[in-house]
CSV table of C-alpha atoms in Angstrom, one decimal:
chain,number,residue,atom,x,y,z
T,7,MET,CA,9.2,-103.6,15.0
T,8,ARG,CA,8.7,-101.2,17.4
T,9,ASN,CA,7.0,-98.9,15.9
T,10,THR,CA,8.0,-95.7,17.9
T,11,ALA,CA,9.9,-92.3,16.9
T,12,LYS,CA,13.1,-91.9,18.2
T,13,ILE,CA,14.4,-88.3,18.5
T,14,THR,CA,18.1,-87.7,19.5
T,15,THR,CA,19.6,-86.0,22.9
T,16,ALA,CA,21.7,-83.8,20.0
T,17,VAL,CA,18.6,-82.6,18.4
T,18,LEU,CA,16.7,-82.1,22.1
T,19,ALA,CA,18.9,-79.9,23.5
T,20,ALA,CA,18.5,-77.5,21.4
T,21,GLY,CA,14.8,-77.3,21.2
T,22,ALA,CA,14.5,-78.1,25.3
T,23,LEU,CA,15.8,-74.5,25.8
T,24,THR,CA,12.5,-72.9,22.8
T,25,LEU,CA,9.7,-75.0,23.8
T,26,GLY,CA,8.5,-73.4,26.4
T,27,LEU,CA,8.3,-70.1,24.8
T,28,THR,CA,7.4,-71.7,21.0
T,29,ALA,CA,4.7,-73.9,21.1
T,30,CYS,CA,2.2,-73.6,18.7
T,31,GLY,CA,-1.6,-74.1,18.4
T,32,SER,CA,-1.3,-77.6,16.6
T,33,GLU,CA,1.5,-78.8,19.5
T,34,GLN,CA,-0.6,-77.7,22.1
T,35,ASP,CA,-3.5,-80.0,20.7
T,36,ALA,CA,-1.4,-83.3,21.4
T,37,ALA,CA,-2.7,-82.6,24.7
T,38,SER,CA,-5.6,-81.0,24.7
T,39,ASP,CA,-7.5,-83.4,21.4
T,40,THR,CA,-8.7,-85.9,23.7
T,41,SER,CA,-9.9,-87.3,20.5
T,42,GLY,CA,-7.1,-88.2,19.2
T,43,PRO,CA,-3.7,-90.1,19.9
T,44,LEU,CA,-2.1,-90.0,23.9
T,45,ILE,CA,1.4,-89.3,22.8
T,46,VAL,CA,3.5,-90.3,25.7
T,47,ALA,CA,7.5,-89.0,25.8
T,48,ALA,CA,9.6,-92.0,27.6
T,49,SER,CA,13.1,-93.2,27.8
T,50,PRO,CA,14.3,-95.8,25.7
T,51,VAL,CA,14.4,-98.2,28.2
T,52,PRO,CA,12.7,-99.8,30.2
T,53,HIS,CA,9.8,-97.3,29.3
T,54,ALA,CA,9.7,-96.8,25.6
T,55,GLU,CA,10.0,-100.8,25.7
T,56,ILE,CA,6.9,-101.0,28.7
T,57,LEU,CA,4.8,-98.2,26.5
T,58,THR,CA,5.1,-100.6,23.4
T,59,PHE,CA,3.9,-103.9,25.6
T,60,VAL,CA,1.4,-102.0,26.0
T,61,LYS,CA,0.8,-100.8,22.4
T,62,ASP,CA,1.0,-103.9,20.6
T,63,ASN,CA,-1.5,-106.3,23.3
T,64,LEU,CA,-3.2,-103.8,25.3
T,65,ALA,CA,-4.4,-101.0,24.1
T,66,GLU,CA,-6.3,-101.5,20.8
T,67,LYS,CA,-9.1,-103.3,23.7
T,68,ALA,CA,-9.5,-101.6,25.9
T,69,GLY,CA,-10.2,-98.3,23.5
T,70,LEU,CA,-6.7,-96.4,24.3
T,71,ASP,CA,-4.8,-95.3,20.3
T,72,LEU,CA,-1.0,-94.9,22.0
T,73,GLU,CA,1.9,-93.2,20.3
T,74,VAL,CA,5.6,-93.7,21.9
T,75,LYS,CA,8.5,-90.8,21.6
T,76,GLU,CA,11.5,-91.7,22.4
T,77,PHE,CA,13.2,-89.6,24.3
T,78,THR,CA,17.3,-89.7,25.4
T,79,ASP,CA,17.2,-86.9,28.0
T,80,TYR,CA,15.8,-85.7,31.3
T,81,VAL,CA,14.8,-82.4,30.7
T,82,THR,CA,12.7,-82.1,27.4
T,83,PRO,CA,10.2,-84.5,28.4
T,84,ASN,CA,8.7,-82.5,30.8
T,85,THR,CA,9.0,-79.6,29.3
T,86,ALA,CA,7.3,-81.5,25.8
T,87,THR,CA,4.4,-82.3,28.3
T,88,GLU,CA,4.2,-78.9,30.2
T,89,ASP,CA,3.8,-77.1,25.7
T,90,GLY,CA,1.3,-80.4,25.2
T,91,SER,CA,3.8,-81.6,22.7
T,92,VAL,CA,3.3,-84.7,24.3
T,93,GLY,CA,0.0,-86.1,26.0
T,94,ALA,CA,2.2,-87.6,28.9
T,95,ASN,CA,5.2,-88.5,29.8
T,96,PHE,CA,7.0,-91.4,31.5
T,97,PHE,CA,10.8,-91.2,33.1
T,98,GLN,CA,11.0,-90.3,36.3
T,99,THR,CA,11.0,-90.6,40.0
T,100,GLN,CA,8.2,-88.0,42.4
T,101,PRO,CA,11.9,-86.5,43.9
T,102,TYR,CA,13.3,-85.8,40.1
T,103,LEU,CA,9.5,-84.2,39.3
T,104,ASP,CA,9.9,-82.1,42.2
T,105,ASP,CA,12.9,-80.5,41.8
T,106,PHE,CA,12.4,-79.9,37.9
T,107,ASN,CA,8.9,-78.4,38.7
T,108,LYS,CA,10.8,-75.8,40.8
T,109,LYS,CA,13.7,-74.8,39.1
T,110,ASN,CA,11.9,-74.8,35.7
T,111,GLY,CA,8.0,-73.3,37.0
T,112,THR,CA,6.5,-75.7,35.6
T,113,HIS,CA,3.4,-78.4,36.7
T,114,VAL,CA,3.8,-81.6,35.7
T,115,VAL,CA,2.2,-83.5,38.2
T,116,SER,CA,1.9,-87.7,39.3
T,117,VAL,CA,-0.9,-90.2,37.6
T,118,VAL,CA,0.2,-93.2,38.9
T,119,ASP,CA,3.8,-95.2,40.4
T,120,VAL,CA,4.4,-98.0,37.6
T,121,HIS,CA,8.1,-99.2,38.0
T,122,LEU,CA,11.6,-98.9,40.3
T,123,GLU,CA,15.2,-99.1,38.6
T,124,PRO,CA,17.6,-99.5,41.4
T,125,LEU,CA,20.5,-97.0,41.3
T,126,GLY,CA,23.5,-99.4,41.4
T,127,LEU,CA,27.5,-99.1,41.8
T,128,TYR,CA,29.2,-100.6,38.8
T,129,SER,CA,32.7,-101.4,38.0
T,130,HIS,CA,35.5,-103.2,35.1
T,131,LYS,CA,38.5,-103.0,38.0
T,132,VAL,CA,37.2,-104.3,41.2
T,133,GLU,CA,34.7,-106.8,42.1
T,134,LYS,CA,33.3,-105.8,45.8
T,135,ALA,CA,33.3,-102.5,46.3
T,136,GLY,CA,35.3,-102.6,49.9
T,137,GLU,CA,37.6,-103.0,47.6
T,138,LEU,CA,38.0,-99.6,45.9
T,139,LYS,CA,41.4,-98.7,46.7
T,140,SER,CA,41.9,-95.1,48.6
T,141,GLY,CA,41.6,-92.3,46.1
T,142,ALA,CA,39.3,-94.0,43.4
T,143,THR,CA,37.4,-92.2,41.1
T,144,VAL,CA,33.9,-93.1,41.8
T,145,ALA,CA,31.6,-91.4,38.2
T,146,ILE,CA,27.9,-90.4,39.8
T,147,PRO,CA,24.6,-88.4,38.1
T,148,ASN,CA,25.8,-84.6,37.8
T,149,ASP,CA,21.2,-83.6,38.3
T,150,THR,CA,20.3,-83.1,41.4
T,151,VAL,CA,18.3,-85.9,42.6
T,152,ASN,CA,20.0,-89.0,41.1
T,153,GLU,CA,23.4,-87.4,42.4
T,154,GLY,CA,21.7,-87.3,46.3
T,155,ARG,CA,20.6,-91.2,45.4
T,156,ALA,CA,24.5,-92.0,44.1
T,157,LEU,CA,25.8,-90.3,47.3
T,158,GLN,CA,23.2,-92.2,49.5
T,159,LEU,CA,23.5,-95.6,48.0
T,160,LEU,CA,27.2,-95.0,48.5
T,161,ALA,CA,26.6,-93.8,52.3
T,162,ALA,CA,24.1,-96.7,53.2
T,163,ASN,CA,27.1,-100.1,52.1
T,164,GLY,CA,30.1,-97.5,54.7
T,165,LEU,CA,31.8,-96.1,51.9
T,166,LEU,CA,31.2,-92.7,53.0
T,167,THR,CA,29.3,-91.0,55.5
T,168,LEU,CA,26.9,-87.7,54.8
T,169,LYS,CA,25.0,-85.2,56.6
T,170,ASP,CA,22.2,-86.0,58.7
T,171,GLY,CA,18.3,-84.1,56.5
T,172,VAL,CA,20.3,-83.8,52.9
T,173,GLY,CA,18.4,-86.7,51.5
T,174,THR,CA,18.4,-86.9,47.9
T,175,ALA,CA,19.3,-83.5,47.6
T,176,ALA,CA,22.9,-84.5,49.1
T,177,THR,CA,26.0,-83.0,47.1
T,178,PRO,CA,30.4,-84.1,47.4
T,179,ALA,CA,29.6,-81.0,49.7
T,180,ASP,CA,27.7,-83.0,52.5
T,181,ILE,CA,30.3,-85.6,52.8
T,182,THR,CA,31.5,-85.9,56.5
T,183,LYS,CA,33.2,-89.4,56.1
T,184,ASN,CA,35.6,-90.0,53.2
T,185,PRO,CA,37.7,-92.7,54.9
T,186,LYS,CA,38.9,-94.2,51.2
T,187,ASP,CA,39.5,-90.6,49.9
T,188,LEU,CA,37.1,-91.1,47.0
T,189,LYS,CA,36.8,-89.0,44.6
T,190,PHE,CA,34.0,-87.4,42.6
T,191,LYS,CA,33.1,-87.6,38.5
T,192,GLU,CA,29.9,-85.5,37.8
T,193,LEU,CA,28.4,-87.0,34.6
T,194,GLU,CA,25.0,-86.6,33.0
T,195,ALA,CA,23.3,-89.4,34.3
T,196,ALA,CA,23.6,-91.1,30.4
T,197,GLN,CA,27.2,-91.0,30.4
T,198,THR,CA,27.7,-93.1,34.4
T,199,PRO,CA,27.8,-96.2,32.0
T,200,ARG,CA,30.2,-95.2,29.5
T,201,SER,CA,32.9,-93.8,31.6
T,202,LEU,CA,33.2,-97.6,33.6
T,203,ASP,CA,36.3,-98.2,31.5
T,204,ASP,CA,37.5,-94.7,32.7
T,205,VAL,CA,37.1,-94.6,36.1
T,206,ASP,CA,37.3,-97.0,38.8
T,207,ALA,CA,33.4,-97.6,39.8
T,208,ALA,CA,30.4,-95.6,38.9
T,209,VAL,CA,27.1,-95.6,40.1
T,210,VAL,CA,24.0,-96.2,37.3
T,211,ASN,CA,20.6,-95.3,36.6
T,212,GLY,CA,18.7,-98.9,36.1
T,213,ASN,CA,17.4,-97.8,32.7
T,214,TYR,CA,21.1,-96.6,31.4
T,215,ALA,CA,22.5,-99.8,33.2
T,216,ILE,CA,20.2,-101.7,31.3
T,217,GLU,CA,20.3,-100.0,27.8
T,218,ALA,CA,24.1,-100.2,28.5
T,219,ASP,CA,24.0,-104.5,28.7
T,220,LEU,CA,24.4,-104.6,32.3
T,221,LYS,CA,22.1,-106.9,34.6
T,222,PRO,CA,21.9,-104.6,37.7
T,223,ALA,CA,20.3,-107.6,39.9
T,224,GLN,CA,23.3,-109.9,38.1
T,225,ASP,CA,26.0,-106.6,38.0
T,226,ALA,CA,25.5,-104.3,40.0
T,227,LEU,CA,28.4,-104.4,43.2
T,228,VAL,CA,25.4,-102.8,45.0
T,229,LEU,CA,21.9,-102.0,44.6
T,230,GLU,CA,19.3,-100.0,46.1
T,231,SER,CA,16.8,-101.8,47.9
T,232,ALA,CA,13.1,-101.6,46.8
T,233,LYS,CA,11.7,-101.7,50.5
T,234,GLY,CA,10.4,-98.4,50.9
T,235,ASN,CA,12.1,-96.7,48.0
T,236,PRO,CA,10.3,-93.0,46.8
T,237,ASN,CA,11.9,-93.7,44.0
T,238,SER,CA,9.0,-95.0,41.2
T,239,ASN,CA,8.8,-94.4,38.0
T,240,LEU,CA,5.8,-92.6,37.2
T,241,LEU,CA,3.4,-91.4,34.5
T,242,ALA,CA,3.1,-88.0,34.9
T,243,VAL,CA,0.8,-85.0,33.0
T,244,LYS,CA,0.8,-81.1,33.0
T,245,GLU,CA,-1.8,-80.2,36.1
T,246,GLY,CA,-5.0,-80.7,35.0
T,247,ASN,CA,-5.0,-83.4,32.7
T,248,GLU,CA,-5.0,-85.8,35.0
T,249,ASP,CA,-9.0,-86.7,33.7
T,250,ASP,CA,-7.9,-87.3,30.2
T,251,PRO,CA,-9.9,-90.8,29.8
T,252,ARG,CA,-7.1,-91.7,27.6
T,253,VAL,CA,-4.4,-91.2,30.7
T,254,LYS,CA,-6.9,-93.3,32.3
T,255,LYS,CA,-6.8,-95.8,30.5
T,256,LEU,CA,-2.7,-96.0,30.1
T,257,ALA,CA,-2.3,-95.6,34.0
T,258,GLU,CA,-4.7,-98.7,34.2
T,259,LEU,CA,-3.0,-100.5,32.1
T,260,LEU,CA,0.1,-99.6,33.0
T,261,THR,CA,-0.8,-100.8,36.6
T,262,SER,CA,-2.6,-104.5,35.1
T,263,PRO,CA,-1.4,-107.5,36.1
T,264,GLU,CA,0.5,-108.5,32.4
T,265,VAL,CA,2.5,-105.8,32.8
T,266,LYS,CA,4.0,-107.1,36.0
T,267,LYS,CA,4.0,-110.3,34.4
T,268,PHE,CA,5.8,-108.5,31.6
T,269,ILE,CA,8.5,-107.3,33.5
T,270,GLU,CA,9.0,-109.7,36.1
T,271,ASP,CA,9.8,-111.6,32.5
T,272,LYS,CA,11.6,-109.5,30.5
T,273,TYR,CA,14.0,-107.7,33.6
T,274,ALA,CA,14.8,-110.4,36.0
T,275,GLY,CA,14.7,-108.4,38.6
T,276,SER,CA,17.0,-105.6,37.4
T,277,VAL,CA,13.3,-103.5,37.1
T,278,LEU,CA,11.0,-104.3,39.9
T,279,ALA,CA,7.0,-103.6,39.4
T,280,SER,CA,5.4,-100.8,41.9
T,281,PHE,CA,2.2,-102.4,42.3
């Protein structure tokens, strides 16, 4: 049985607004007391699953007391890391982290890249991306970086053209050519797989695809390439905590041959080790 603490988005939505202002001394101890357990905030799939594998199979031998907290949103793990409620997080990419720090004044930094979850285009209505009809509606994530990744994925597969140089900051306003006159429904990333019965197609983050029993390597109409991809998921801490011995141990374990084999065996190409 997984020894994790599940926290729902509904509860966290309100808490995320006040975490930066209400952190108490005991919360600060989660990050500052290096003699206690390392509490890591993580998305349920695959991040918490990977951490749970480490906890159950590798941590004790390495002398690491590891505690995993599951979060279902993309905001609270960073605010909790910033205020010391948790000692680290594992759920995001470097572009997302950079954008989050810039917008929220946080000081969360990367420790090590662990894996890539390829973003994919899925549909319950067509079997090939080229079969999307004129005027088709495509759901895409509404956060800055993942929306840009989604549009870049569509552009890379000939469904639209974007302004030069927009990168992962792209929005629908940056589309210069849209031959199929695609319409876009911007949703919270976690909602995109649930929209598949209501839209013609949806671009879904790898972790949410797996949670929805989609198999990215098999089910995606088009899938992000792993080669040269800057969107590896990483272990992150508040700036200044990079040398915490617990964090260093976890970084070593997350990039161990045992974890690489676990990723390969469990996710069969839907999650790719970045080391």
